[in-house]
JSON list of N, CA and C in Angstrom, two decimals:
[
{"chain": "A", "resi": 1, "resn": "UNK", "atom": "N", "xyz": [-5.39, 21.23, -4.83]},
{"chain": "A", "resi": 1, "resn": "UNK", "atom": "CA", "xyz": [-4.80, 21.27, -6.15]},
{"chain": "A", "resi": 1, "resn": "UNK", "atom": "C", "xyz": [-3.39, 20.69, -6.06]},
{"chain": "A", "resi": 2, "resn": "UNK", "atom": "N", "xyz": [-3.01, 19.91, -6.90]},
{"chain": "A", "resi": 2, "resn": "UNK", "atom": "CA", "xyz": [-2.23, 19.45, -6.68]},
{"chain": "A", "resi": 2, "resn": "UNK", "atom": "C", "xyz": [-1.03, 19.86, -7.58]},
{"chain": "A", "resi": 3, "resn": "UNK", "atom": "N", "xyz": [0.72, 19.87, -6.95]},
{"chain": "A", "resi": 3, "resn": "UNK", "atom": "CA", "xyz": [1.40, 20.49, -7.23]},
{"chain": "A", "resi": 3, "resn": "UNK", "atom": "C", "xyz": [2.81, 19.68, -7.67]},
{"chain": "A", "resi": 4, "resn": "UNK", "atom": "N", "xyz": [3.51, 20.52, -8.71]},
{"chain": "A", "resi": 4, "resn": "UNK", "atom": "CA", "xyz": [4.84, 19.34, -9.00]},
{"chain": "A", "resi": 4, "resn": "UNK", "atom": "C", "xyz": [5.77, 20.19, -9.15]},
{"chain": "A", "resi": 5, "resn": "UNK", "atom": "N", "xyz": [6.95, 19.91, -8.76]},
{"chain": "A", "resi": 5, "resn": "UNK", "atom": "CA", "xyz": [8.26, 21.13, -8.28]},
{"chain": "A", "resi": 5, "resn": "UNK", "atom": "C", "xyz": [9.30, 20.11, -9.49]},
{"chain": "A", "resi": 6, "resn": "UNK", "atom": "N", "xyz": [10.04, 20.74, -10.16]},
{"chain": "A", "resi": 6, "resn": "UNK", "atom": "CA", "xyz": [10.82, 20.39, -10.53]},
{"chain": "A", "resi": 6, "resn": "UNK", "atom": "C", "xyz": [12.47, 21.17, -10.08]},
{"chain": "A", "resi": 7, "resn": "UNK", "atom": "N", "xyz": [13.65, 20.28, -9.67]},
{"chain": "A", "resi": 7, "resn": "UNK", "atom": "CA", "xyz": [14.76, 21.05, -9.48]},
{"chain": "A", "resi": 7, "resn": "UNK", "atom": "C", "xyz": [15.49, 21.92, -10.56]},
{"chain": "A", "resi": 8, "resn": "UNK", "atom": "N", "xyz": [15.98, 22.70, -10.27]},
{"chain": "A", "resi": 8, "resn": "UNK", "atom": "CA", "xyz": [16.57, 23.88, -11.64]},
{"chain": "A", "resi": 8, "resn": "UNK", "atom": "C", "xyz": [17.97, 22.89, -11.97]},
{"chain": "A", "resi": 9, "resn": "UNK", "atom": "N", "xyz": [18.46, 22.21, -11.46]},
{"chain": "A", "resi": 9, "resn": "UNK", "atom": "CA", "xyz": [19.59, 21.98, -11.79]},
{"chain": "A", "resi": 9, "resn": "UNK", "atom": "C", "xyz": [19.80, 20.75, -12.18]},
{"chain": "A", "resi": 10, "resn": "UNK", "atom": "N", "xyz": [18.95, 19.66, -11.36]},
{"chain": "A", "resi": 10, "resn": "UNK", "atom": "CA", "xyz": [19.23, 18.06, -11.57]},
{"chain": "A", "resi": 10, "resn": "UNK", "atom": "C", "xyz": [18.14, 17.92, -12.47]},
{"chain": "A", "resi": 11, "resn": "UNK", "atom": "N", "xyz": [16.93, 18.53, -12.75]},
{"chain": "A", "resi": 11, "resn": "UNK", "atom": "CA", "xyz": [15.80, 17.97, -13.54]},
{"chain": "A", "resi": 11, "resn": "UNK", "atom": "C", "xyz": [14.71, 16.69, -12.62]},
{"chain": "A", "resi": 12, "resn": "UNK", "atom": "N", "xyz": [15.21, 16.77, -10.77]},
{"chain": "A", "resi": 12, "resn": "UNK", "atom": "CA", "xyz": [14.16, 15.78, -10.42]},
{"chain": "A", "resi": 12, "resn": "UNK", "atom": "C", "xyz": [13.12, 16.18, -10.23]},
{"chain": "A", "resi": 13, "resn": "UNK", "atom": "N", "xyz": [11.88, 15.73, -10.32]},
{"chain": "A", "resi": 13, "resn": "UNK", "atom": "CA", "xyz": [10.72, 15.95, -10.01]},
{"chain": "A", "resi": 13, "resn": "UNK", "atom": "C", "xyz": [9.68, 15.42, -9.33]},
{"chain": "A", "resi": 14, "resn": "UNK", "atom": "N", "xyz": [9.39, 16.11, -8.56]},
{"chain": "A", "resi": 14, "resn": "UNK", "atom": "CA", "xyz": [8.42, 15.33, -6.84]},
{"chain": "A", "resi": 14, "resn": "UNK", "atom": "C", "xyz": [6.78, 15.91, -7.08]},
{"chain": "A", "resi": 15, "resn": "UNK", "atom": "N", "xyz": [6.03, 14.84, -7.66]},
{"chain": "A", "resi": 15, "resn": "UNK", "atom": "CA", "xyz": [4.49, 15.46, -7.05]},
{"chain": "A", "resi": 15, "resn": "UNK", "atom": "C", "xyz": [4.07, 15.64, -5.78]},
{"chain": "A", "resi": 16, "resn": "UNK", "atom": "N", "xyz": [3.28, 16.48, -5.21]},
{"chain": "A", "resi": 16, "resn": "UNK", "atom": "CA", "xyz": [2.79, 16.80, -4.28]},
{"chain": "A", "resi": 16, "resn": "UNK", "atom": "C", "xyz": [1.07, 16.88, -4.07]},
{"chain": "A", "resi": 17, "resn": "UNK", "atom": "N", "xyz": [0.39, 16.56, -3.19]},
{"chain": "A", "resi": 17, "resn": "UNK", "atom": "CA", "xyz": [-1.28, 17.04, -2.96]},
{"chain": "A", "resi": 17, "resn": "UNK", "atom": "C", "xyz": [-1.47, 18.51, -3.05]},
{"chain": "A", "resi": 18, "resn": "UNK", "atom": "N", "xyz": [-0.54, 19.05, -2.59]},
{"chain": "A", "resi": 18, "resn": "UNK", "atom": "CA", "xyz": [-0.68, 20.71, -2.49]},
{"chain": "A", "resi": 18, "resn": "UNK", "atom": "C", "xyz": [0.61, 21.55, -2.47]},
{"chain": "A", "resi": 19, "resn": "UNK", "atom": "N", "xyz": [0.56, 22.38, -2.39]},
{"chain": "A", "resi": 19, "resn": "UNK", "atom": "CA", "xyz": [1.44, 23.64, -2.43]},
{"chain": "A", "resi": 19, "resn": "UNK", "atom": "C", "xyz": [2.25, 23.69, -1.27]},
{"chain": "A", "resi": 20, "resn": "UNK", "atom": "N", "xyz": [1.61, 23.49, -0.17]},
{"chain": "A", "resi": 20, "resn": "UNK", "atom": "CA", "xyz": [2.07, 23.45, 1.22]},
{"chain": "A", "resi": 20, "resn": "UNK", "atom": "C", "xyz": [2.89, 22.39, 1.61]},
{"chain": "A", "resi": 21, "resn": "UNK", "atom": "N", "xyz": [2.64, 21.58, 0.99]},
{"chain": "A", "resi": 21, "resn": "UNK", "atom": "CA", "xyz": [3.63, 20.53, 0.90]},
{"chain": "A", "resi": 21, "resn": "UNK", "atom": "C", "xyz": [4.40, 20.59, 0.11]},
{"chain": "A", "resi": 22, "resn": "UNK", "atom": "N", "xyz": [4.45, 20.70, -1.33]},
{"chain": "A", "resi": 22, "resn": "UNK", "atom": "CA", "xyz": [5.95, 20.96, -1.82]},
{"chain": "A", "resi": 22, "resn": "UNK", "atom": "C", "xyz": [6.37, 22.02, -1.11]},
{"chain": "A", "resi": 23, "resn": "UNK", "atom": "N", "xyz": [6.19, 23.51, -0.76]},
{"chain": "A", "resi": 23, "resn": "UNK", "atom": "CA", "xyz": [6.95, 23.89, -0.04]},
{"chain": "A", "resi": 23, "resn": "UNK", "atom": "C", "xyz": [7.49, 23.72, 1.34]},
{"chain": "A", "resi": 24, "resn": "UNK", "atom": "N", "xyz": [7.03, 22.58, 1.68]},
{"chain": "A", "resi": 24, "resn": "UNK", "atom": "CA", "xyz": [8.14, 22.12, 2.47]},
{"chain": "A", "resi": 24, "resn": "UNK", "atom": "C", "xyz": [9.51, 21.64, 2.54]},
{"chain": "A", "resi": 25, "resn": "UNK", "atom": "N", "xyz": [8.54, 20.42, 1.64]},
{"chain": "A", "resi": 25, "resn": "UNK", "atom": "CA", "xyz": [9.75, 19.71, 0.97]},
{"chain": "A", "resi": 25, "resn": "UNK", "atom": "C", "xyz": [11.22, 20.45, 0.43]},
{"chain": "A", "resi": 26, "resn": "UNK", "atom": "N", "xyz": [10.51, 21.66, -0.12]},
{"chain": "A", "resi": 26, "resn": "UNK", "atom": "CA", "xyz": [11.64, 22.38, -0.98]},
{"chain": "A", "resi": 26, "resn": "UNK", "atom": "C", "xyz": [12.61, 23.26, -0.45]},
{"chain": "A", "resi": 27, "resn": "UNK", "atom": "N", "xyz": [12.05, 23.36, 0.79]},
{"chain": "A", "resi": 27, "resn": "UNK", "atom": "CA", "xyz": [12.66, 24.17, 2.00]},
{"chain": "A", "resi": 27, "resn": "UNK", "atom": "C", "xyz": [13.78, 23.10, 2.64]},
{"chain": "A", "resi": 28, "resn": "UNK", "atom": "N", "xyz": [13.27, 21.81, 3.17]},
{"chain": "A", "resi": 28, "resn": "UNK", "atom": "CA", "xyz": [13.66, 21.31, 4.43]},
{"chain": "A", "resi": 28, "resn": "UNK", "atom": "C", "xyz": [14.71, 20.43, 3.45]},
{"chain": "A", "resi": 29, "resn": "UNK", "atom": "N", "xyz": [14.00, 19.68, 2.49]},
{"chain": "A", "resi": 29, "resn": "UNK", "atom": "CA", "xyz": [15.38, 18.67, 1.67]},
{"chain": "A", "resi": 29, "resn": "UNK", "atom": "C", "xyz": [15.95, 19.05, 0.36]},
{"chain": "A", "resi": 30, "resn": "UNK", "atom": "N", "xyz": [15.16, 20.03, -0.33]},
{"chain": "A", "resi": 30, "resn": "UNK", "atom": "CA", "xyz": [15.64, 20.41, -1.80]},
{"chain": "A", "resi": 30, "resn": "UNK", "atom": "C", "xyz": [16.38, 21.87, -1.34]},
{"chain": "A", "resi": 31, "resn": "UNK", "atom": "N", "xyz": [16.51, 22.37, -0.35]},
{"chain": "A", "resi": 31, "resn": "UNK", "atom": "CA", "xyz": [17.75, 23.66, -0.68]},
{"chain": "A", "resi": 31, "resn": "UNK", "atom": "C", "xyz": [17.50, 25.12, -0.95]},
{"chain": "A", "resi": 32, "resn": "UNK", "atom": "N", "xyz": [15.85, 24.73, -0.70]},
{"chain": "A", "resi": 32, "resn": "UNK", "atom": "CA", "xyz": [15.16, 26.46, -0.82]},
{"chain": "A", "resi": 32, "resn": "UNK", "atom": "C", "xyz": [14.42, 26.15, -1.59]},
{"chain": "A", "resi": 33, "resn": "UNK", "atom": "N", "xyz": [13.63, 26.98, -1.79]},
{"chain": "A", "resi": 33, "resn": "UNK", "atom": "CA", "xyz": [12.33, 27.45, -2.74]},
{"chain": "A", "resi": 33, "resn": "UNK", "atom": "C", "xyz": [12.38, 27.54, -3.91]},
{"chain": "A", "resi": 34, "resn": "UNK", "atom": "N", "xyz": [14.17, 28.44, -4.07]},
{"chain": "A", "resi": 34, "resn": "UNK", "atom": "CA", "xyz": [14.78, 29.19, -4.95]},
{"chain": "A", "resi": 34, "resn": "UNK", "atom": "C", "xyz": [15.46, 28.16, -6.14]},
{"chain": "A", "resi": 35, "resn": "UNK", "atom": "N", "xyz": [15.42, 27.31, -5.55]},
{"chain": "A", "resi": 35, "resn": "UNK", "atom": "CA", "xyz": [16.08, 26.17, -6.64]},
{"chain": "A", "resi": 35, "resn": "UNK", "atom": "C", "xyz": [15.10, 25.23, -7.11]},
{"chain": "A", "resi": 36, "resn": "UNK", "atom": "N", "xyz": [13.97, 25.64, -6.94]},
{"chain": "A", "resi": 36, "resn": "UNK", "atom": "CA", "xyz": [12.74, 24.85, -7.62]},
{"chain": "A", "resi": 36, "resn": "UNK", "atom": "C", "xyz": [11.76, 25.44, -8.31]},
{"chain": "A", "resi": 37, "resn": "UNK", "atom": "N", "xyz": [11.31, 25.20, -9.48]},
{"chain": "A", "resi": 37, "resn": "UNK", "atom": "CA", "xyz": [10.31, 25.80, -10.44]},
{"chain": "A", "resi": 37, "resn": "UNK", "atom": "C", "xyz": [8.73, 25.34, -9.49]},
{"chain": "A", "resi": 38, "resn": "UNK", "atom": "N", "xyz": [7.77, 25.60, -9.70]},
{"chain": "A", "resi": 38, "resn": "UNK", "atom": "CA", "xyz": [6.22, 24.90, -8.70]},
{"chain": "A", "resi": 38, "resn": "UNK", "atom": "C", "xyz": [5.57, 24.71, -9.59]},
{"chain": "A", "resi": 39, "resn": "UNK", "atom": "N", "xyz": [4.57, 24.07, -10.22]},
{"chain": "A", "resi": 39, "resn": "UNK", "atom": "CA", "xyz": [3.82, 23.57, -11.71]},
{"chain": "A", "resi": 39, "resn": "UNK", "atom": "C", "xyz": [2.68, 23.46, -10.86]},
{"chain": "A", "resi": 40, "resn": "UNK", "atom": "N", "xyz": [1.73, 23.65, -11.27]},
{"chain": "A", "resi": 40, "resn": "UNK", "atom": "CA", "xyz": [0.28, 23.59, -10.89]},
{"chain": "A", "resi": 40, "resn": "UNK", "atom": "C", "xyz": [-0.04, 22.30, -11.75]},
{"chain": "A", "resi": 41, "resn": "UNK", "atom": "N", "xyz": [-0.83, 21.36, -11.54]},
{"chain": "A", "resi": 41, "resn": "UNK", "atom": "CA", "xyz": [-1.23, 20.03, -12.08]},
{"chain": "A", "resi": 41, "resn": "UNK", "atom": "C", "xyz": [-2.04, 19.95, -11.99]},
{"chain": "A", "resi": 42, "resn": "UNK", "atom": "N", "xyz": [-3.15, 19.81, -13.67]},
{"chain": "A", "resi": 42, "resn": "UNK", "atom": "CA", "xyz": [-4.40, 19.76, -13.43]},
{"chain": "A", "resi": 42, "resn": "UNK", "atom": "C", "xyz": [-5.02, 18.40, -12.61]},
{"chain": "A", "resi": 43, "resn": "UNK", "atom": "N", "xyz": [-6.08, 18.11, -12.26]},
{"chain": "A", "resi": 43, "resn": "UNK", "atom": "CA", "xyz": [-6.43, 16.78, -11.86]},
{"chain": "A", "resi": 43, "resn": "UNK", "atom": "C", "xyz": [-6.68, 15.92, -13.06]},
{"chain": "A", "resi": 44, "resn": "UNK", "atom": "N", "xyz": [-6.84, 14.77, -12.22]},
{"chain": "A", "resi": 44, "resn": "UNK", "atom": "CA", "xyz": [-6.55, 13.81, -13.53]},
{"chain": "A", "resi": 44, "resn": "UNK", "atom": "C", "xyz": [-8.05, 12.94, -12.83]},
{"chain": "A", "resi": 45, "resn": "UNK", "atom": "N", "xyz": [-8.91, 12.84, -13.56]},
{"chain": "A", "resi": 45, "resn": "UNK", "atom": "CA", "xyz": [-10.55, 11.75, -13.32]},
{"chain": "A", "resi": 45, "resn": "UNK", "atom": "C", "xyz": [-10.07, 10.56, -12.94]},
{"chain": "A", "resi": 46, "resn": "UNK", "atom": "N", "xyz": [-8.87, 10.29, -13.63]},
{"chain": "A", "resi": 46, "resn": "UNK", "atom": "CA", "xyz": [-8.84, 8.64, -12.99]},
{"chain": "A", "resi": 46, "resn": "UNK", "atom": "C", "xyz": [-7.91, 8.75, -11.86]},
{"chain": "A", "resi": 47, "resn": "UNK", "atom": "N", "xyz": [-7.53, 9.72, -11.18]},
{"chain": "A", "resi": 47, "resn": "UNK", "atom": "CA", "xyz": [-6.56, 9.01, -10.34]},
{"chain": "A", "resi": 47, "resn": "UNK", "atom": "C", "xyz": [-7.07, 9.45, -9.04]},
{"chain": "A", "resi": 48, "resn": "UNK", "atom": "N", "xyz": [-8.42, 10.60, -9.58]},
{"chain": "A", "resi": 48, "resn": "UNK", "atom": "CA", "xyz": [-9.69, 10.81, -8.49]},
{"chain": "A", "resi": 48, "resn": "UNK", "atom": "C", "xyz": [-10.23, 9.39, -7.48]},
{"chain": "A", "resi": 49, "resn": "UNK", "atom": "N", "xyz": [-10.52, 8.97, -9.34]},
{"chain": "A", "resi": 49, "resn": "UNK", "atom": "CA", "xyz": [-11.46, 7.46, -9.30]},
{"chain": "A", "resi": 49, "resn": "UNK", "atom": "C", "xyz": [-10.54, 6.90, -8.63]},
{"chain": "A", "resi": 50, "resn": "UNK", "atom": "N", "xyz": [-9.17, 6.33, -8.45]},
{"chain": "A", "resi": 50, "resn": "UNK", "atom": "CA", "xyz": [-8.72, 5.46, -7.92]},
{"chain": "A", "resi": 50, "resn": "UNK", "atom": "C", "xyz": [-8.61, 5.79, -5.91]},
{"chain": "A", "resi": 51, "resn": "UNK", "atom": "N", "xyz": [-8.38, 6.65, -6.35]},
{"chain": "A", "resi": 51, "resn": "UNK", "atom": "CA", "xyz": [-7.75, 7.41, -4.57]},
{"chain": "A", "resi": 51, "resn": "UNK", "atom": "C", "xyz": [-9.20, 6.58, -3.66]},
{"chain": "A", "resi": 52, "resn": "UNK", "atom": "N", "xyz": [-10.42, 7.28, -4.20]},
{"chain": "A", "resi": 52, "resn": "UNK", "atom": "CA", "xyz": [-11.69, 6.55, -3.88]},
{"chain": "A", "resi": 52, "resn": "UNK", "atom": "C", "xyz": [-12.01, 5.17, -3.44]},
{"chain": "A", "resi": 53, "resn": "UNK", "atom": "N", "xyz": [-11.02, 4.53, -3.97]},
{"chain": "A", "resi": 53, "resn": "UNK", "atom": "CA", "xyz": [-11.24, 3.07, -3.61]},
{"chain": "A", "resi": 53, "resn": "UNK", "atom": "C", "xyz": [-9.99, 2.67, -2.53]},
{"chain": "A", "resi": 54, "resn": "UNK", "atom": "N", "xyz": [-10.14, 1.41, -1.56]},
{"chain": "A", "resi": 54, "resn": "UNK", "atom": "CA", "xyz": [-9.43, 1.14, -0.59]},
{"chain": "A", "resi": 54, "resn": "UNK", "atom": "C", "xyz": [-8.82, 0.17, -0.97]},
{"chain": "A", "resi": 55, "resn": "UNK", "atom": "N", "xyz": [-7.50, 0.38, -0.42]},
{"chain": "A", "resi": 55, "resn": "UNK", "atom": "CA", "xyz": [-6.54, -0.99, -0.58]},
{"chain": "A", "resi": 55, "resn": "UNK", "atom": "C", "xyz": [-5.78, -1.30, 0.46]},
{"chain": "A", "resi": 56, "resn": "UNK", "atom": "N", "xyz": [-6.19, -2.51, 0.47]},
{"chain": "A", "resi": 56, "resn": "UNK", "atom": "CA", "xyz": [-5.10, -2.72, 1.99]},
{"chain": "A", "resi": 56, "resn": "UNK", "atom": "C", "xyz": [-3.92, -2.91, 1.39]},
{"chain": "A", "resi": 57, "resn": "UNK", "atom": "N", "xyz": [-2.72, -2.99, 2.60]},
{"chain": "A", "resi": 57, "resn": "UNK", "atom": "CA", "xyz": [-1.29, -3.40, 1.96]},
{"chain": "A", "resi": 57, "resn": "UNK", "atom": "C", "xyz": [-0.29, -3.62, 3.08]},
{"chain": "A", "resi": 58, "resn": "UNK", "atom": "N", "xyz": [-0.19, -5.05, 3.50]},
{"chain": "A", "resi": 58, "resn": "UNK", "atom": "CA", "xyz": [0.61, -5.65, 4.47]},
{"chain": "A", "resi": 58, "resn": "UNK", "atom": "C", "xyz": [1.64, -4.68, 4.87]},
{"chain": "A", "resi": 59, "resn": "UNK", "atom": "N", "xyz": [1.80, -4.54, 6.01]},
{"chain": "A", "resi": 59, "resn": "UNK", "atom": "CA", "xyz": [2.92, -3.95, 6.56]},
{"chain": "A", "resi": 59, "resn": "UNK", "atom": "C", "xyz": [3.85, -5.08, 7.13]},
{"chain": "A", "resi": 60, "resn": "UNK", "atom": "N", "xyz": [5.02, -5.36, 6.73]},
{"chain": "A", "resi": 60, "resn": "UNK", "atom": "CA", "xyz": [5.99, -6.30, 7.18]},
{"chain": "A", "resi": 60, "resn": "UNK", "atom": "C", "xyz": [6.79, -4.84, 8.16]},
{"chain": "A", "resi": 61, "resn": "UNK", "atom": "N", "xyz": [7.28, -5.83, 9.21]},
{"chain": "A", "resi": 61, "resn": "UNK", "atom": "CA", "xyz": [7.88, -5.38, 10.48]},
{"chain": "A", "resi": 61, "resn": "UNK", "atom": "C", "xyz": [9.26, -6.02, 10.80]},
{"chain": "A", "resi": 62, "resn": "UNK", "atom": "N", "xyz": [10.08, -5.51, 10.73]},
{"chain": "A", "resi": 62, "resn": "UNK", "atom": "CA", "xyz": [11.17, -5.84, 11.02]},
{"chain": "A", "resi": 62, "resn": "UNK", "atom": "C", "xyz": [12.01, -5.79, 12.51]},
{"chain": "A", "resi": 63, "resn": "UNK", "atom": "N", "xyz": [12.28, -7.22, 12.49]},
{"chain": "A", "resi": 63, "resn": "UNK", "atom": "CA", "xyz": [12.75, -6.77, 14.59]},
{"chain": "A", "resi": 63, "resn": "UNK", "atom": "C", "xyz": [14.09, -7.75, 14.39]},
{"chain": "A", "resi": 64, "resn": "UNK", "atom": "N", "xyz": [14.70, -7.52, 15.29]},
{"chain": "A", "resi": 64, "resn": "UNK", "atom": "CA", "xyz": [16.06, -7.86, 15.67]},
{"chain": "A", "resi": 64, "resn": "UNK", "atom": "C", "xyz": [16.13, -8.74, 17.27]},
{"chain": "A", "resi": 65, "resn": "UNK", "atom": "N", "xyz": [16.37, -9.75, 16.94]},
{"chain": "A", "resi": 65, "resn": "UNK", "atom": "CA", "xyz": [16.29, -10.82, 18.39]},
{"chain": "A", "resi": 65, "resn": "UNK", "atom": "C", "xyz": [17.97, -11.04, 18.94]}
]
């Protein structure tokens, strides 16, 4: 189920796949738990449908000579 934290103070907002992951996030870079609301997000059919399908996507590499 997928999850969306909004900050109490700035108004940013980070989707997440799950719970376990925004609370990470909200721990390690947002400042606690305590400063974030957690929203449960229903699923959405199309973005099911899309995840389903494969896309490649060049990885450019950057090096220093």
């Amino acid at each position: 189920m997928a999850v969306k934290i909004t900050h109490l103070t700035n108004g940013q907002q980070v989707r997440f796949a799950n719970a376990d992951g925004a609370r990470r996030y909200a721990e390690i870079m947002g400042g606690g738990v305590d400063k974030w609301r957690f929203t449960v997000v229903p699923e959405d059919p199309m973005l099911r449908k899309m995840s389903d399908s494969v896309v490649n996507v060049p990885v450019w590499r950057m090096t220093s000579r």
